[in-house]
Coordinates of C-alpha atoms in Angstrom, one line a residue:
X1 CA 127.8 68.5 69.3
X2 CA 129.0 71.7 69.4
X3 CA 129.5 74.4 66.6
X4 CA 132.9 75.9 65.7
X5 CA 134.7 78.3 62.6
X6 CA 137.3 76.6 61.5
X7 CA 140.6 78.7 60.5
X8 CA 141.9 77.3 57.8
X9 CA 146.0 77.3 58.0
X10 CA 148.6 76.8 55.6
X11 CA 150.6 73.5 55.6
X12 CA 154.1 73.3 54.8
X13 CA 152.7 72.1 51.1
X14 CA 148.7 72.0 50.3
X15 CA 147.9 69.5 48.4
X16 CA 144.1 69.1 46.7
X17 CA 141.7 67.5 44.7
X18 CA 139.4 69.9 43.6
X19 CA 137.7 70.9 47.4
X20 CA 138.3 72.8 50.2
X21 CA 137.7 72.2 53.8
X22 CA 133.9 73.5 54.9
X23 CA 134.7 76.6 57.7
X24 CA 131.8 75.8 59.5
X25 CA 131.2 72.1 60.7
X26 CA 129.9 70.1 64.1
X27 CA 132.2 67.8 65.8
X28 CA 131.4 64.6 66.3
X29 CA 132.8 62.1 68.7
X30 CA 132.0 58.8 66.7
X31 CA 134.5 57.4 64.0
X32 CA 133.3 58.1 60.4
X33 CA 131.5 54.6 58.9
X34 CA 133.1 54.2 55.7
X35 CA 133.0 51.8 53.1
X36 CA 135.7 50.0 52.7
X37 CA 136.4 50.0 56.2
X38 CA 139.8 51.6 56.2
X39 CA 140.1 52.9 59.9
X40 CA 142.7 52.7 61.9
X41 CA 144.2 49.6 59.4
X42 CA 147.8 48.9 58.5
X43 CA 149.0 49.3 54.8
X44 CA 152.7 48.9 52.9
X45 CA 154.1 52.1 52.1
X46 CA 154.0 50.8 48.4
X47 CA 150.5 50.2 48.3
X48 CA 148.0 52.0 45.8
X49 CA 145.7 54.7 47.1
X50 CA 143.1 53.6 49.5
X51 CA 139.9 55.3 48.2
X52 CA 136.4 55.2 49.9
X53 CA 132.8 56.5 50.5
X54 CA 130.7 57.0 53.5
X55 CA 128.6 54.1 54.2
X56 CA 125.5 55.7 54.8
X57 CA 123.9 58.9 53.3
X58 CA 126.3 61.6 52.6
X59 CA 125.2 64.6 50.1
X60 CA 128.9 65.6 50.0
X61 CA 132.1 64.6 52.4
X62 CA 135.1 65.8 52.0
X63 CA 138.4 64.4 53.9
X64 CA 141.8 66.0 54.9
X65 CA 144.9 63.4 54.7
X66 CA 147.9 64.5 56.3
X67 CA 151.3 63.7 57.3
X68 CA 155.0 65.3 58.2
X69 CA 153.3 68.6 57.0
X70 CA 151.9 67.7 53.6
X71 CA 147.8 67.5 53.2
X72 CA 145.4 66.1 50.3
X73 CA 142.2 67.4 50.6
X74 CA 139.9 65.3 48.5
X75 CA 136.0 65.6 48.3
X76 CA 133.0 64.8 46.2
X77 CA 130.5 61.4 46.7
X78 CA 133.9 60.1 46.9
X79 CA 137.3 59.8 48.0
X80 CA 139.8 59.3 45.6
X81 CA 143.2 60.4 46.3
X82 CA 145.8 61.2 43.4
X83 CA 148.5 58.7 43.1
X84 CA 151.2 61.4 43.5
X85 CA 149.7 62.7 45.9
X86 CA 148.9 59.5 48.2
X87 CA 152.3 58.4 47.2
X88 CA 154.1 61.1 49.0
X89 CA 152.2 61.1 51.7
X90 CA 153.3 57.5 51.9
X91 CA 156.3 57.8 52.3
X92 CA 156.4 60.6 54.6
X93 CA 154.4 58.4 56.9
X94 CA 156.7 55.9 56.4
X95 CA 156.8 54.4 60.3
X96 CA 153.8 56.3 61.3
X97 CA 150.4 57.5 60.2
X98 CA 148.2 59.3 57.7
X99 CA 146.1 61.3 59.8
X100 CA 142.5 61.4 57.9
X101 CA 139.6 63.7 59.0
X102 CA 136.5 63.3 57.6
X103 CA 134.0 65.9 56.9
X104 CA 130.1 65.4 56.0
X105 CA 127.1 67.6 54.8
X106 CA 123.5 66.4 55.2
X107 CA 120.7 69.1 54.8
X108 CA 123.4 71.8 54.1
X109 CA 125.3 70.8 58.0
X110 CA 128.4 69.7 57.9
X111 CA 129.7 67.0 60.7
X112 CA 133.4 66.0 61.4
X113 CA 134.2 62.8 62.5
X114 CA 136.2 61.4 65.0
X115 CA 139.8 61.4 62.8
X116 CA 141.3 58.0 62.6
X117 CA 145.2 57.0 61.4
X118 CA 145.8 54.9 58.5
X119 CA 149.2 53.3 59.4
X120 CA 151.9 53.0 57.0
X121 CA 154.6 50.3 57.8
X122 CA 157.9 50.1 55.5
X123 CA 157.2 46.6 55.0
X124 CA 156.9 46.6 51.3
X125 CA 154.5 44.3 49.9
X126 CA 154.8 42.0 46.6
X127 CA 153.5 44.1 43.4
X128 CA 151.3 41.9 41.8
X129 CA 148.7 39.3 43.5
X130 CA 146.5 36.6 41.4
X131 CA 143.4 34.9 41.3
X132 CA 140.5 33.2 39.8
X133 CA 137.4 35.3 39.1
X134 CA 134.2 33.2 39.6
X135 CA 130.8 33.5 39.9
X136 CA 129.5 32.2 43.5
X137 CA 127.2 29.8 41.8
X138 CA 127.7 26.0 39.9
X139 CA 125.7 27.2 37.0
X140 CA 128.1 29.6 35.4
X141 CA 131.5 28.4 36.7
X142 CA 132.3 28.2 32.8
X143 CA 132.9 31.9 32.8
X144 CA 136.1 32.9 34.4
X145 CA 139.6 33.6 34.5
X146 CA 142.7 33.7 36.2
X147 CA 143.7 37.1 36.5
X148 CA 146.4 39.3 38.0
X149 CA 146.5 42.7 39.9
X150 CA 149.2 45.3 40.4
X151 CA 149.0 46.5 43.9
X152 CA 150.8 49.5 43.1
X153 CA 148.2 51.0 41.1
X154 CA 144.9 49.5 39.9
X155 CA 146.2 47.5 37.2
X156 CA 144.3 44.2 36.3
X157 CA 144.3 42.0 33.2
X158 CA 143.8 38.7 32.6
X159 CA 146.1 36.0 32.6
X160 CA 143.9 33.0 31.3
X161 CA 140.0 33.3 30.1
X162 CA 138.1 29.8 30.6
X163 CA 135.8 30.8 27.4
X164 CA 138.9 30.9 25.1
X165 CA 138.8 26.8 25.4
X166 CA 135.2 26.2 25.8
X167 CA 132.9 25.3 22.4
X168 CA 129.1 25.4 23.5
X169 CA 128.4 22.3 25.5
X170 CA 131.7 20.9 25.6
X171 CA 133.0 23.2 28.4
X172 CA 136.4 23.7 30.8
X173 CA 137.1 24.9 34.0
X174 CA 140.1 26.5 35.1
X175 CA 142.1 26.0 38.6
X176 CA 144.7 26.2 41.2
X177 CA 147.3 28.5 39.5
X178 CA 150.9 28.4 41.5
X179 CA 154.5 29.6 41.2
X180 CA 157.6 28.3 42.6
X181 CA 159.0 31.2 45.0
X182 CA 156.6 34.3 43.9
X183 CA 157.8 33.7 40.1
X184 CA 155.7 34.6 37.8
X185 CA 157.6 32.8 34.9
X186 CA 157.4 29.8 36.8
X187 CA 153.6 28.9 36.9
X188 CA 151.2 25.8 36.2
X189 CA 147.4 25.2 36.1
X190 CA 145.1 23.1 35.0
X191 CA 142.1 22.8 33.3
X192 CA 139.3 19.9 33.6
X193 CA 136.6 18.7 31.0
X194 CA 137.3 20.0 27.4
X195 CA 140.7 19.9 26.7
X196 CA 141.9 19.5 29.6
X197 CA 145.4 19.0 31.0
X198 CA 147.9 20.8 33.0
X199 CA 149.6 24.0 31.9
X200 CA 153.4 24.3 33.2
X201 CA 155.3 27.2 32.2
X202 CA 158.9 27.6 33.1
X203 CA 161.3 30.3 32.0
X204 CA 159.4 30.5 28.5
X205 CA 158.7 27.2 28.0
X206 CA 155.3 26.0 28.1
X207 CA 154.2 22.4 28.0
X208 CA 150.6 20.6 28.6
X209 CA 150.7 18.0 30.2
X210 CA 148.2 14.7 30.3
X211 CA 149.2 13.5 34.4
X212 CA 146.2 10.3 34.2
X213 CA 147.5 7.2 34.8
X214 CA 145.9 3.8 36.3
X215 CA 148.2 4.0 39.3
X216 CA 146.8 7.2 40.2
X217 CA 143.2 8.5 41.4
X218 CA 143.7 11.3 38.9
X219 CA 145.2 14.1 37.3
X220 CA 146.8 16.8 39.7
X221 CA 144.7 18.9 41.2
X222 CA 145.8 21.2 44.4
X223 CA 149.5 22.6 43.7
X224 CA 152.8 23.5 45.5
X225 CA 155.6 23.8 44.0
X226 CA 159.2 22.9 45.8
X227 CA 161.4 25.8 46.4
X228 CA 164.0 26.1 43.9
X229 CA 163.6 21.7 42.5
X230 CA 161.6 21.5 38.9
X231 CA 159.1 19.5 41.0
X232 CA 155.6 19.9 42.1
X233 CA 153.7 18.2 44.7
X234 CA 150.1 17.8 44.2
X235 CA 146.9 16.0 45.6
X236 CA 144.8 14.0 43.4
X237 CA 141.2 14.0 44.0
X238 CA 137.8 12.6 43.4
X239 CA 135.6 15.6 44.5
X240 CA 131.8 15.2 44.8
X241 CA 129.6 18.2 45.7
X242 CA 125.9 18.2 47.1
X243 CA 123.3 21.2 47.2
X244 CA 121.7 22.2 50.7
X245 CA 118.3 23.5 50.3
X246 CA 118.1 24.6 54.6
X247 CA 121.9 24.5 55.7
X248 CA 123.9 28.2 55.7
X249 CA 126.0 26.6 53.6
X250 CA 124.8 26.1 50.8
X251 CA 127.1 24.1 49.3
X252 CA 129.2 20.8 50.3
X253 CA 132.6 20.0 48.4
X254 CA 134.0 17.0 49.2
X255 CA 136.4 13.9 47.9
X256 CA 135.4 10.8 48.2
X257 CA 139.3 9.5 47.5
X258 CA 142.0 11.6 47.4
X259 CA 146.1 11.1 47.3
X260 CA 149.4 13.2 47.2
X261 CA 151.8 12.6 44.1
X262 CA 154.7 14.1 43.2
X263 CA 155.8 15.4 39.8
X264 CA 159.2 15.9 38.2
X265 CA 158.9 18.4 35.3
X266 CA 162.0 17.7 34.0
X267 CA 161.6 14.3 33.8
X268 CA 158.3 14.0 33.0
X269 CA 157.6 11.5 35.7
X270 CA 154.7 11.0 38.2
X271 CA 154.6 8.8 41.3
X272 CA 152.5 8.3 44.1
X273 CA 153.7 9.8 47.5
X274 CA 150.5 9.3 50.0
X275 CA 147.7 6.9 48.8
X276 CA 146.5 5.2 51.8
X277 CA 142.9 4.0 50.8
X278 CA 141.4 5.2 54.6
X279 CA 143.6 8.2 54.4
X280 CA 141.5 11.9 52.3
X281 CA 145.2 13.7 52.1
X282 CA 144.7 17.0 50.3
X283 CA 146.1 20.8 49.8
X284 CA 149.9 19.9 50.2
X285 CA 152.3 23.0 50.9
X286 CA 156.2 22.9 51.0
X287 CA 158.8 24.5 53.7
X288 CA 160.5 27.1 52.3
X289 CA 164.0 25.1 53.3
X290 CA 162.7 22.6 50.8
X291 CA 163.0 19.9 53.3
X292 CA 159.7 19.5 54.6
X293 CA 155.5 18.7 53.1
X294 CA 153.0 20.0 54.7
X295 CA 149.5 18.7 54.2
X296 CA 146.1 17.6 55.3
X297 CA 144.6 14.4 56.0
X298 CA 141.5 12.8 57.5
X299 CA 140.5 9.4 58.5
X300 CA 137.8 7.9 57.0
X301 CA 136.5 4.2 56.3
X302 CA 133.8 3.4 54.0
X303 CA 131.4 1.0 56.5
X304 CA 129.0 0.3 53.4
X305 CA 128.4 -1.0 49.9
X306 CA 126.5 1.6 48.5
X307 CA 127.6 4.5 46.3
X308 CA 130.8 6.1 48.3
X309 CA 129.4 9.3 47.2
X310 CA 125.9 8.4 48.9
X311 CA 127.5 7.1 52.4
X312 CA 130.2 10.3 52.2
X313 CA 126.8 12.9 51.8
X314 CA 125.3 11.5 55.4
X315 CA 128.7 11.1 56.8
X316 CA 130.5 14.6 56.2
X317 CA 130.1 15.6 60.0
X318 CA 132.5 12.9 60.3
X319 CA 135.4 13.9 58.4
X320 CA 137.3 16.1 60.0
X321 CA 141.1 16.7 58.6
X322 CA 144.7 17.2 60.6
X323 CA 147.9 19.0 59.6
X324 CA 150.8 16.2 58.8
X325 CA 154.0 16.8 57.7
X326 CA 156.6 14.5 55.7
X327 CA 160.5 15.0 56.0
X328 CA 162.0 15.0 52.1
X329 CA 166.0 14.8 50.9
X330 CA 166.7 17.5 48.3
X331 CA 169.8 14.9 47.4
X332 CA 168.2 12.1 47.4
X333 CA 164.4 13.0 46.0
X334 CA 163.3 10.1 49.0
X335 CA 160.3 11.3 51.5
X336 CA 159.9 10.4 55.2
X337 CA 157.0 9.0 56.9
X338 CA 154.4 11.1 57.9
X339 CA 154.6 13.1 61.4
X340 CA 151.2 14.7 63.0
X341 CA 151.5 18.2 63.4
X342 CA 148.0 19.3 64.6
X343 CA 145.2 17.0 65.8
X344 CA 142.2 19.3 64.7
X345 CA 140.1 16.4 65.3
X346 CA 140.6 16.2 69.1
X347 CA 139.1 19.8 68.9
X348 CA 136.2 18.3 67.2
X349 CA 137.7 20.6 64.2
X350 CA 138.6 20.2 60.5
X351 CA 142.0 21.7 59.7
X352 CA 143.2 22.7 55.6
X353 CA 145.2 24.7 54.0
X354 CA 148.2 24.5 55.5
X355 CA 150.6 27.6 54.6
X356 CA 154.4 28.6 55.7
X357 CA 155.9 31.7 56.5
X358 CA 158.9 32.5 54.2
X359 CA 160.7 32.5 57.9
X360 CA 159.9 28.6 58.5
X361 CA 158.2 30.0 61.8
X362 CA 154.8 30.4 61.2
X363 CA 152.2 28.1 60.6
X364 CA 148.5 29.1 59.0
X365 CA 145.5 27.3 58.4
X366 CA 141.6 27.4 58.3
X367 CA 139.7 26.1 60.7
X368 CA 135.9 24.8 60.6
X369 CA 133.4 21.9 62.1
X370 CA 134.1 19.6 60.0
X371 CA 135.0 18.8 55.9
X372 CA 137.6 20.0 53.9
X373 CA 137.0 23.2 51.4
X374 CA 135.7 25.3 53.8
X375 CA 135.3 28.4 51.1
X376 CA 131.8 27.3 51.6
X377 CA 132.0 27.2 55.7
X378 CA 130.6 30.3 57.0
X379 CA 132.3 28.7 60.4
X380 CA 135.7 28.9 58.8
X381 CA 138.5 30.8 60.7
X382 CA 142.2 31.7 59.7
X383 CA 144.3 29.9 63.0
X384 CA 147.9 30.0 63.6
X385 CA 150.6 27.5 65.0
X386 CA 154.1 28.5 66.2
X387 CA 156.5 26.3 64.9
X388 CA 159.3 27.2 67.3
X389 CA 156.6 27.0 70.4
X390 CA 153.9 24.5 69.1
X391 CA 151.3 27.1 70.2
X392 CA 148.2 27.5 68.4
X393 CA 145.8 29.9 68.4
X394 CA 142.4 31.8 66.6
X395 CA 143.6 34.6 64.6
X396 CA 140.7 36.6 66.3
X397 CA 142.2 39.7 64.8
X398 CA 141.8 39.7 61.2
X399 CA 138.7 37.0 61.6
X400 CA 135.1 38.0 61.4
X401 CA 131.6 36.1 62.0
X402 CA 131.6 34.6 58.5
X403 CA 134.2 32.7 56.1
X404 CA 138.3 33.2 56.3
X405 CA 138.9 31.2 53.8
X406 CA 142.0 30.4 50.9
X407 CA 145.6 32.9 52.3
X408 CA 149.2 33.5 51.2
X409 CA 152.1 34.7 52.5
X410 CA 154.1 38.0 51.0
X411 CA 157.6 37.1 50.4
X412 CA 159.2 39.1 53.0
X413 CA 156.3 36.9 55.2
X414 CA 155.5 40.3 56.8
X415 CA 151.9 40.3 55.1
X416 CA 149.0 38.2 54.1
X417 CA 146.1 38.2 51.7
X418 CA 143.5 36.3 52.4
X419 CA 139.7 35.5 50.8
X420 CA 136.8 36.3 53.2
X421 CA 133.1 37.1 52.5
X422 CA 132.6 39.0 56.0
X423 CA 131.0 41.6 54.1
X424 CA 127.7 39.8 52.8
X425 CA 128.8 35.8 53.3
X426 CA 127.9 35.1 49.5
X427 CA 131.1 37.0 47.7
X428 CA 135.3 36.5 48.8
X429 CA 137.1 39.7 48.3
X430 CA 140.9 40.0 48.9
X431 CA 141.7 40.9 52.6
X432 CA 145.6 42.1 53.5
X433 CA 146.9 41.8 57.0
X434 CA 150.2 43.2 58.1
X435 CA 151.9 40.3 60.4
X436 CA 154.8 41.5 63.1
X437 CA 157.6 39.4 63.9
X438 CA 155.5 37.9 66.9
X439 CA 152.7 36.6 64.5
X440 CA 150.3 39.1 65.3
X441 CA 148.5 40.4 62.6
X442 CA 147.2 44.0 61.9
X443 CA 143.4 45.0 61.4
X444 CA 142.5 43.7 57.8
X445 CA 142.2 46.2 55.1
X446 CA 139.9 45.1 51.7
X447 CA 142.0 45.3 48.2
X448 CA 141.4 49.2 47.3
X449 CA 140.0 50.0 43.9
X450 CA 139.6 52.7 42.0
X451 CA 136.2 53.4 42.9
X452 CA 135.4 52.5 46.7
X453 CA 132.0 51.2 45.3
X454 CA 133.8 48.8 42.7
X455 CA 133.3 45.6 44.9
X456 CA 129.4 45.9 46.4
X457 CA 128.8 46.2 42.0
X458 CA 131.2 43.4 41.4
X459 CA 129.4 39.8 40.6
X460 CA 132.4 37.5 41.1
X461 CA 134.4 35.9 44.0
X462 CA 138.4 35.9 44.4
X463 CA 139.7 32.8 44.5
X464 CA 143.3 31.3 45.7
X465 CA 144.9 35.2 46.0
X466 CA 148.9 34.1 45.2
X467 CA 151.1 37.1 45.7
X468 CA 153.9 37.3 42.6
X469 CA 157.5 39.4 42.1
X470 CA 155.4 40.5 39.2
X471 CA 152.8 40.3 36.6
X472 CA 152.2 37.0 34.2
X473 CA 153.9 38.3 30.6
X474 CA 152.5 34.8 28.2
X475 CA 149.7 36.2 26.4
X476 CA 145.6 34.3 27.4
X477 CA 145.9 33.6 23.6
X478 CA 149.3 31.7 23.9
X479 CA 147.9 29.5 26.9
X480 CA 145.0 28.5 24.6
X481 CA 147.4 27.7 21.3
X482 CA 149.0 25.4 24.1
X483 CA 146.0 23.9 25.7
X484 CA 144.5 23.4 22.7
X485 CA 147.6 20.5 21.8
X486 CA 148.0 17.3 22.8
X487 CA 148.9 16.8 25.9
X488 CA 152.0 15.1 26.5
X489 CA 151.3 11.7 28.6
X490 CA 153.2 11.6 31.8
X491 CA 155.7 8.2 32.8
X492 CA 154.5 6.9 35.7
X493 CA 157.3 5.8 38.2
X494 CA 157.0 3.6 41.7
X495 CA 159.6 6.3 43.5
X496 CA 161.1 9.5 42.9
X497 CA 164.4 9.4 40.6
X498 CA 167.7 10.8 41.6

């Protein structure tokens, strides 16, 4: 290392949090570790201010942000830029870089690290994201919400709390919230056991709906909305789960049936699109030209008498899901037959969660061995399919060695979020990836909070991150006046209605 004064110059405009730059420092030629691992990533210029520590000891760090001649200095245990302050930076990097240097004392030395870029593209990103809070763990599933997050700031509040509908043993559980095109006034979601039903809210209306009937396996479970039609398509499951006392993961979620209906809110009318008794089709996801389902489905035949439950527990190595696809008129509210998209099974691979680019181009999905809610694979990998080319490919740079799990597309399709637990394969935290008109994506950057440390103290997992035009207005207390109605009973219908 070697030792050097510094001589501290004036920028065209000094900016500070309360700390000044040390004069006398070594230089060091390795990259500062820092937690969250912001180096070098790719952010929206509309994004909140990225705060973090060092990861590792650190009596005191202070680090120098600059760009087009404006500085922050910031310093403490802490980074925290001001909002103002990171917000004109921002924009002056607009197309470029915040250049951050960062400064460390131990045993009253102080150490500068290697400086690293934070890039900012002018690819805006949506404001506000979504997603269920939830504890990694069966026991206490009861407690948790759906809840909503400004990405301009570090706004969160809650848009539905499980515990308002649960009375002691007679609990609910709360899942797969969805919008038609980003809208947050156009939402559904449904809730199992105690007064359960599916919530639809659309432009101020909200209904619950009861969507059992003997011509289907069950109510709707997985969601996708159709782009601008009041319809939703959904799968209907019979999901099973078994505990592994040896096996990294620790748990297996499986259906032992499951089929795709379709749903006419308008109407009121349910009918069965996909129910082929050998066929497990699950997590449905429409085109953004309205014209096309994509979905997942795996062959599977019951060879035995026993419990289907029993036989699908020593068979799940079996199962191993592809991507399908299904034409569909707009005019006439008909559906094609089914088309194979991507035979994940001839790679000895399990393919879900399909998801479309706003652009139509790009295809993404997870990846594992084998099953299908691979939230729970540590194996699981975010992989990519050109539509135009047919080429498909590991999304090696935004994956890491453990789960990639649930992702959405912004709305301008120029950014992700994604679920992963890279960080200590037990929790999911929001991931963002900035995606160029090629399909390649940026290095991941972790949601930013307040406080760096918010997420290693946080007990809960993110679940299904949606991205939204904007927050969720209906009060938690108005979704459980209307959950706690009767449901209104669905009509079930052989085919879609004109």
């Amino acid at each position: 290392m070697k030792k050097f004064l510094l001589l501290v110059g004036a920028a065209a405009m000094l900016m500070a949090c309360g700390s000044k730059i040390p004069q006398t420092f070594s230089e060091s030629d390795e990259l500062p570790a820092i937690y969250p691992d912001y180096v070098n990533v790719t952010v929206p210029v509309n994004i909140t201010p990225l705060t973090f520590e060092m990861d590792g000891p650190a009596d005191e760090m202070v680090a120098r942000l600059s760009a087009g001649g404006e500085e922050v200095v910031c310093g403490g245990k802490k980074v925290q830029p001001d909002a103002d302050d990171w917000n004109r930076l921002a924009e002056k990097a607009k197309g470029d870089a915040i250049k951050v240097e960062v400064f460390v004392e131990n045993d009253e030395q102080w150490t500068l690290y290697k400086p690293f870029n934070i890039y900012v593209s002018p690819d805006s990103i949506d404001p506000y994201i979504s997603y269920r809070l939830i504890s990694p763990s069966y026991v206490t599933y009861e407690e948790l919400t759906i809840s909503q997050r400004c990405l301009e700031n570090y706004d969160e509040s809650v848009v539905y709390d499980n515990m308002l509908c649960s009375e002691g043993a007679n609990g609910q559980c709360i899942n797969c919230h969805n919008y038609q095109q980003y809208n947050p006034d156009r939402m559904q979601f449904h809730a199992r056991q105690n007064l359960g039903g599916t919530v639809i809210a659309y432009d101020g209306n909200i209904q619950k709906i009861n969507m059992t009937n003997d011509s289907i396996l069950s109510a709707g479970v997985y969601p996708t909305w159709h782009p601008w039609l009041k319809l939703i398509v959904y799968s209907t499951n019979k999901t099973s789960q078994t505990f592994h006392s040896v096996d990294p993961n620790k748990i297996e979620v499986f259906d032992t049936e499951s089929d795709l209906i379709a749903y006419d809110v308008e109407k009121n009318e349910v009918t069965n699109i996909e129910n082929d008794s050998t066929e497990l089709e699950c997590f449905p996801f429409w085109a953004p030209d309205g014209k096309t389902l994509y979905y997942c489905s795996a062959h599977f035949e019951y060879k035995d008498t026993i419990d289907k439950g029993k036989e699908f527990t020593t068979r799940t190595e079996e199962v191993k899901y592809n991507l399908y696809k299904k034409s569909f008129n707009p005019e006439t509210m008909q559906f094609g037959p089914r088309q194979l998209v991507f035979a994940a099974d001839s790679l000895d691979k399990s393919a879900t969660l399909p998801r479309i680019s706003p652009d139509g181009r790009y295809l993404m999905f997870t990846l594992a061995k084998a099953g299908v809610f691979h939230i729970w694979h540590h194996d699981a990998d975010l992989w990519m399919m050109d539509l135009q080319t047919g080429k498909v490919r590991n999304m090696e740079e935004i994956n890491s060695p453990d789960t990639e799990g649930y992702h959405s597309w912004s709305s301008n399709g120029r950014w992700v979020v994604f679920s992963s637990r890279r960080y200590d394969g037990n929790y999911t935290r929001p991931f963002f990836a900035h995606i160029d008109s090629n399909g390649k994506a940026s290095k991941p950057f972790e949601l930013p909070c307040a406080d760096p440390d918010y997420h290693r103290q946080f007990l809960k997992c993110y679940n299904i991150p949606e991205f939204m035009h904007g927050p969720v207005t209906i009060s938690p207390q108005r979704f459980a006046s209307v959950m706690k109605q009767e449901a209104k009973q669905v009509k079930y219908v052989g085919r879609l209605q004109k």
